[in-house]
């Protein structure tokens, strides 16, 4: 061996060692060590040299790419021996559906490997990092990587967000028009029912925000937000319905600070009896002015008075019936022997002291 890259490391009767620096593919082959004895003794070994793949490159990308266009990215590396393996990744997620091609160099006995990634550009791919990873046994588990950041242009995507899901008369509402696109969309255009906003004093546009104050029925309609960029334009609509003011409280009447309410209850007996009660309600001086809610203290007082009057009426009625029935039965018993009917018996009983002493009846 006569090469400046080959050095003699050790030489003795028992061992002969050489070193080869800056190894190239031409160093591959069979090496023979001979011991010049009688007869000559030899030992052979075959040296295999791995071809290290060159750093990969990604071609086929032109910036920017319009949404919907077909993209073909090709990753290529040369000088590998044996042939290297190429893998594609998009945001660290491997893409399997790729085309793989390898070509052998007959002179150098190395391989040129290429792989093509074919897909339709989508707005979700904007800003995505596409990487081509070359793996080979000569790289000691450290692959060579080439990366490309995608730039996709697309028409604006428009959406309207409302601040009030149930707008009522007198309230206000804020409509926000969110528009996303690349390039960034120009300032949005607001319209109502196909025309300009009818009341600029109440309908104020600030950038992408439309504010409407003091809502009324005339504000009902379809509001459109339109955004555009050099790629195209897009719009969306929002139907505004202003509802009547909905009051969940019972209808009430505003009562002055000091009010007297009279409740009358009639109970029908043998004769008509009328009982009246008076309830006085004083409003809380700390109550808000103009409050139209029900005065709970006044209602509670009226109910208490009604209950009290009813109980008193029942007690009086019971006592009246008890006394009337006892008198009727006793008088009837006193004159029952000679009287043809109950009325005559009562009259006879009232005028006869003898019968009253002889016959007595008690009502329990």
Coordinates of C-alpha atoms in Angstrom, one line a residue:
X1 CA 0.0 0.0 0.0
X2 CA 1.4 3.3 -1.1
X3 CA -0.8 6.2 0.0
X4 CA -0.1 9.2 2.1
X5 CA -3.4 8.5 4.0
X6 CA -2.1 5.1 5.2
X7 CA 0.3 5.1 8.2
X8 CA 2.1 2.3 9.9
X9 CA 1.1 2.2 13.5
X10 CA 3.0 -0.8 14.8
X11 CA 5.4 -3.3 13.3
X12 CA 6.9 -6.4 15.0
X13 CA 7.4 -10.1 14.4
X14 CA 4.0 -10.7 15.8
X15 CA 1.8 -7.7 14.7
X16 CA 1.6 -5.3 11.9
X17 CA -1.0 -2.4 12.3
X18 CA -1.9 0.4 9.8
X19 CA -4.4 3.3 10.0
X20 CA -6.3 4.9 7.1
X21 CA -7.3 8.6 7.4
X22 CA -9.9 10.5 5.4
X23 CA -11.7 7.4 4.3
X24 CA -13.3 7.5 0.9
X25 CA -15.4 5.0 -1.0
X26 CA -12.4 4.0 -3.0
X27 CA -10.9 2.5 0.1
X28 CA -13.5 -0.1 0.0
X29 CA -12.2 -3.6 -0.9
X30 CA -10.2 -6.6 0.3
X31 CA -7.1 -6.1 2.4
X32 CA -4.4 -8.9 2.7
X33 CA -1.7 -9.3 5.4
X34 CA 1.2 -11.6 4.5
X35 CA 3.8 -13.3 6.7
X36 CA 6.8 -14.1 4.6
X37 CA 7.7 -17.5 5.9
X38 CA 8.3 -20.8 4.2
X39 CA 5.7 -21.2 3.0
X40 CA 4.1 -17.7 3.0
X41 CA 1.1 -17.3 5.3
X42 CA -1.7 -14.8 4.5
X43 CA -4.9 -13.4 6.2
X44 CA -7.6 -11.4 4.4
X45 CA -10.4 -9.0 5.4
X46 CA -13.0 -7.0 3.4
X47 CA -13.5 -3.4 4.2
X48 CA -16.9 -1.9 3.6
X49 CA -17.2 1.9 3.4
X50 CA -20.5 3.6 4.1
X51 CA -21.6 6.5 1.9
X52 CA -22.8 9.3 4.1
X53 CA -25.8 11.1 2.5
X54 CA -25.6 14.7 1.7
X55 CA -27.7 17.2 3.6
X56 CA -31.2 17.1 2.1
X57 CA -32.9 20.0 0.3
X58 CA -36.6 20.7 -0.3
X59 CA -37.6 22.0 -3.7
X60 CA -40.9 22.8 -5.4
X61 CA -42.2 25.5 -2.9
X62 CA -43.1 28.9 -4.2
X63 CA -44.4 31.5 -1.8
X64 CA -47.1 32.3 -1.4
X65 CA -49.5 29.5 -2.3
X66 CA -53.2 30.1 -2.8
X67 CA -55.7 28.0 -0.9
X68 CA -56.8 25.1 -3.0
X69 CA -53.7 24.9 -5.2
X70 CA -51.8 21.6 -5.4
X71 CA -48.4 21.6 -3.8
X72 CA -45.6 19.2 -4.7
X73 CA -42.6 19.3 -2.4
X74 CA -39.5 17.2 -3.2
X75 CA -36.8 16.2 -0.8
X76 CA -33.5 14.9 -2.3
X77 CA -30.2 13.6 -1.0
X78 CA -27.2 12.1 -2.7
X79 CA -24.1 10.0 -1.9
X80 CA -25.7 7.5 0.4
X81 CA -24.4 3.9 0.5
X82 CA -26.6 1.9 1.0
X83 CA -29.6 4.0 0.0
X84 CA -30.9 6.4 2.7
X85 CA -34.4 6.5 4.0
X86 CA -36.5 9.7 3.8
X87 CA -39.5 10.5 6.0
X88 CA -41.9 13.6 5.9
X89 CA -43.3 15.4 8.8
X90 CA -45.9 18.2 9.1
X91 CA -45.7 20.0 12.5
X92 CA -44.0 16.9 14.0
X93 CA -46.7 14.6 12.7
X94 CA -45.5 12.0 10.1
X95 CA -47.1 12.0 6.6
X96 CA -47.2 8.5 5.2
X97 CA -48.7 9.1 1.7
X98 CA -45.5 10.0 -0.2
X99 CA -43.6 8.9 -3.3
X100 CA -40.2 7.4 -2.9
X101 CA -37.5 7.1 -5.7
X102 CA -33.8 6.0 -5.6
X103 CA -31.2 6.0 -8.3
X104 CA -27.8 4.3 -8.2
X105 CA -24.5 5.7 -9.4
X106 CA -22.7 2.8 -11.1
X107 CA -19.3 4.5 -10.9
X108 CA -19.3 5.5 -7.3
X109 CA -21.8 2.8 -6.3
X110 CA -23.8 5.3 -4.3
X111 CA -27.5 6.2 -4.3
X112 CA -29.4 9.4 -4.9
X113 CA -32.7 9.2 -3.1
X114 CA -35.8 11.6 -3.5
X115 CA -39.2 11.7 -2.0
X116 CA -42.2 13.8 -3.1
X117 CA -45.0 15.1 -0.9
X118 CA -48.2 16.0 -2.9
X119 CA -51.2 17.7 -1.2
X120 CA -53.8 20.5 -1.7
X121 CA -53.0 23.7 0.1
X122 CA -55.5 24.5 2.9
X123 CA -55.7 27.6 5.2
X124 CA -55.0 25.3 8.2
X125 CA -51.6 24.7 6.7
X126 CA -50.6 28.3 6.9
X127 CA -47.6 28.6 9.1
X128 CA -47.1 24.8 9.3
X129 CA -43.6 23.5 9.4
X130 CA -42.9 20.8 6.8
X131 CA -39.7 18.8 7.4
X132 CA -37.8 16.2 5.4
X133 CA -35.8 13.8 7.6
X134 CA -33.0 11.6 6.1
X135 CA -32.0 8.6 8.2
X136 CA -29.0 6.4 7.5
X137 CA -26.8 4.0 9.5
X138 CA -23.8 6.2 8.9
X139 CA -25.4 9.1 10.8
X140 CA -25.3 7.4 14.2
X141 CA -29.1 7.9 14.9
X142 CA -28.8 11.6 14.2
X143 CA -30.9 12.3 11.1
X144 CA -30.3 15.1 8.7
X145 CA -33.3 17.5 8.5
X146 CA -34.5 20.1 6.0
X147 CA -37.4 22.3 6.9
X148 CA -39.9 24.6 5.0
X149 CA -42.5 26.9 6.6
X150 CA -45.7 27.1 4.5
X151 CA -47.4 30.3 3.6
X152 CA -50.9 29.9 2.4
X153 CA -53.0 32.9 1.2
X154 CA -56.8 32.6 1.6
X155 CA -60.0 34.6 1.5
X156 CA -61.3 36.0 4.8
X157 CA -63.3 33.9 7.2
X158 CA -66.1 36.1 8.8
X159 CA -68.1 35.5 12.0
X160 CA -70.4 37.9 14.0
X161 CA -70.5 37.7 17.8
X162 CA -73.3 39.3 19.7
X163 CA -73.0 40.7 23.2
X164 CA -76.7 40.2 24.0
X165 CA -78.6 37.0 23.2
X166 CA -82.0 38.4 24.1
X167 CA -82.0 42.1 23.3
X168 CA -85.0 44.2 24.6
X169 CA -86.2 47.6 23.9
X170 CA -84.2 50.3 25.6
X171 CA -81.1 48.1 25.9
X172 CA -77.9 48.2 23.9
X173 CA -76.1 45.6 21.8
X174 CA -72.6 45.2 20.5
X175 CA -71.9 43.2 17.3
X176 CA -68.3 42.1 16.8
X177 CA -67.2 41.0 13.3
X178 CA -64.3 38.6 13.5
X179 CA -62.5 38.3 10.2
X180 CA -59.4 36.1 9.6
X181 CA -57.6 35.9 6.3
X182 CA -54.2 36.2 4.7
X183 CA -53.2 38.8 3.8
X184 CA -55.0 40.5 6.7
X185 CA -58.5 41.7 5.6
X186 CA -59.2 45.4 5.2
X187 CA -61.6 47.2 7.6
X188 CA -65.0 45.5 7.5
X189 CA -68.1 47.0 6.0
X190 CA -71.4 47.0 8.0
X191 CA -74.8 47.2 6.2
X192 CA -78.4 46.8 7.3
X193 CA -81.0 45.1 5.0
X194 CA -78.7 45.7 2.0
X195 CA -78.2 49.4 2.6
X196 CA -76.3 51.8 4.8
X197 CA -76.9 52.0 8.6
X198 CA -80.1 54.1 9.0
X199 CA -79.2 55.8 12.3
X200 CA -75.5 56.8 12.5
X201 CA -76.1 58.5 15.9
X202 CA -77.2 55.3 17.6
X203 CA -75.3 52.9 15.3
X204 CA -71.6 53.5 15.8
X205 CA -69.0 51.6 13.9
X206 CA -65.5 51.4 15.6
X207 CA -63.2 49.2 13.5
X208 CA -64.9 45.8 13.4
X209 CA -67.4 46.6 16.2
X210 CA -70.9 47.8 15.7
X211 CA -72.6 49.3 18.7
X212 CA -76.4 50.1 18.8
X213 CA -77.8 52.0 21.8
X214 CA -81.4 52.4 22.9
X215 CA -82.8 49.6 20.9
X216 CA -86.3 49.8 19.5
X217 CA -88.5 47.9 17.0
X218 CA -87.2 49.9 14.0
X219 CA -83.7 48.3 14.6
X220 CA -85.1 44.8 13.6
X221 CA -83.5 43.5 10.5
X222 CA -80.5 41.7 8.9
X223 CA -77.1 43.1 9.6
X224 CA -74.3 42.1 7.2
X225 CA -70.5 42.2 7.9
X226 CA -68.3 42.0 4.8
X227 CA -64.5 41.6 4.8
X228 CA -62.1 41.4 1.8
X229 CA -58.4 41.1 1.0
X230 CA -56.5 40.8 -2.3
X231 CA -57.5 37.1 -2.6
X232 CA -61.2 37.7 -2.3
X233 CA -64.1 38.7 -0.1
X234 CA -66.5 37.0 2.3
X235 CA -69.5 38.1 4.4
X236 CA -71.9 36.8 7.0
X237 CA -75.3 38.0 8.4
X238 CA -76.9 38.5 11.8
X239 CA -80.7 38.8 12.2
X240 CA -81.5 41.2 15.0
X241 CA -84.9 40.9 16.7
X242 CA -85.7 43.4 19.5
X243 CA -88.1 42.0 22.0
X244 CA -90.6 43.8 24.2
X245 CA -89.6 44.5 27.8
X246 CA -90.5 41.4 29.7
X247 CA -91.5 42.0 33.3
X248 CA -91.7 38.9 35.5
X249 CA -93.2 40.8 38.5
X250 CA -96.9 40.9 39.2
X251 CA -98.7 44.1 38.0
X252 CA -98.7 46.6 40.9
X253 CA -99.8 50.1 41.6
X254 CA -97.5 52.6 43.1
X255 CA -98.8 53.4 46.6
X256 CA -97.9 56.7 48.3
X257 CA -95.6 56.7 51.3
X258 CA -98.5 56.5 53.8
X259 CA -101.5 54.5 52.7
X260 CA -104.6 53.0 54.4
X261 CA -106.3 50.0 52.9
X262 CA -109.7 48.7 54.0
X263 CA -110.7 45.0 53.6
X264 CA -114.4 44.1 54.1
X265 CA -115.7 40.5 54.6
X266 CA -119.4 39.6 54.5
X267 CA -120.7 36.5 56.3
X268 CA -124.3 35.3 55.6
X269 CA -126.2 34.2 58.8
X270 CA -129.9 34.4 59.6
X271 CA -129.2 38.1 59.6
X272 CA -126.4 39.7 57.5
X273 CA -123.3 40.5 59.5
X274 CA -120.5 42.8 58.2
X275 CA -117.0 43.0 59.6
X276 CA -114.4 45.4 58.5
X277 CA -110.7 45.7 59.2
X278 CA -108.2 48.4 58.4
X279 CA -104.6 47.8 57.6
X280 CA -102.0 50.5 57.4
X281 CA -98.8 50.2 55.5
X282 CA -95.9 52.6 55.6
X283 CA -93.3 52.3 52.7
X284 CA -89.6 52.0 53.5
X285 CA -88.1 55.4 53.2
X286 CA -84.9 53.8 51.9
X287 CA -86.8 52.2 48.9
X288 CA -85.7 53.4 45.5
X289 CA -87.7 56.1 43.9
X290 CA -90.0 55.0 41.1
X291 CA -89.7 51.3 42.0
X292 CA -92.8 49.5 40.6
X293 CA -92.4 46.2 42.4
X294 CA -95.0 44.9 44.8
X295 CA -95.1 46.3 48.4
X296 CA -94.6 42.9 50.2
X297 CA -95.2 44.5 53.7
X298 CA -98.6 45.9 52.6
X299 CA -99.7 42.6 51.0
X300 CA -98.6 40.7 54.2
X301 CA -100.6 43.1 56.4
X302 CA -103.7 42.7 54.3
X303 CA -103.5 38.9 54.3
X304 CA -103.0 38.9 58.1
X305 CA -106.1 41.1 58.6
X306 CA -108.2 39.0 56.4
X307 CA -107.2 35.8 58.3
X308 CA -107.9 37.5 61.6
X309 CA -111.4 38.7 60.5
X310 CA -112.3 35.3 59.2
X311 CA -111.3 33.5 62.4
X312 CA -113.3 36.0 64.5
X313 CA -116.4 35.5 62.2
X314 CA -116.2 31.8 62.6
X315 CA -116.0 32.0 66.4
X316 CA -119.0 34.4 66.6
X317 CA -121.0 32.2 64.2
X318 CA -120.3 29.1 66.3
X319 CA -121.4 30.8 69.5
X320 CA -124.6 32.1 67.9
X321 CA -125.6 28.7 66.6
X322 CA -124.8 27.0 69.9
X323 CA -127.1 29.3 71.9
X324 CA -129.9 29.3 69.3
X325 CA -130.1 25.5 69.1
X326 CA -130.1 25.1 72.9
X327 CA -132.9 27.5 73.4
X328 CA -135.0 26.0 70.5
X329 CA -134.7 22.4 71.8
X330 CA -135.5 23.3 75.4
X331 CA -138.6 25.4 74.6
X332 CA -139.9 22.9 72.2
X333 CA -139.6 20.2 74.9
X334 CA -141.4 22.3 77.4
X335 CA -144.7 22.5 75.3
X336 CA -144.4 19.4 73.3
X337 CA -147.1 17.4 75.1
X338 CA -150.1 19.6 74.2
X339 CA -148.9 21.5 71.1
X340 CA -149.7 20.3 67.6
X341 CA -146.4 21.7 66.2
X342 CA -143.0 23.1 67.3
X343 CA -144.0 26.8 67.3
X344 CA -147.0 26.1 69.5
X345 CA -144.8 24.1 71.8
X346 CA -142.4 27.0 72.2
X347 CA -145.3 29.4 73.0
X348 CA -146.8 27.0 75.5
X349 CA -143.5 26.4 77.1
X350 CA -142.8 30.1 77.7
X351 CA -146.2 30.6 79.4
X352 CA -146.3 27.4 81.5
X353 CA -144.1 27.3 84.6
X354 CA -145.6 24.0 85.8
X355 CA -144.4 22.1 82.7
X356 CA -141.0 23.8 83.0
X357 CA -140.6 22.5 86.5
X358 CA -141.9 19.0 85.8
X359 CA -139.8 18.3 82.7
X360 CA -136.3 19.5 82.1
X361 CA -134.0 18.8 79.1
X362 CA -130.3 19.7 78.9
X363 CA -128.4 20.3 75.7
X364 CA -124.8 19.1 75.7

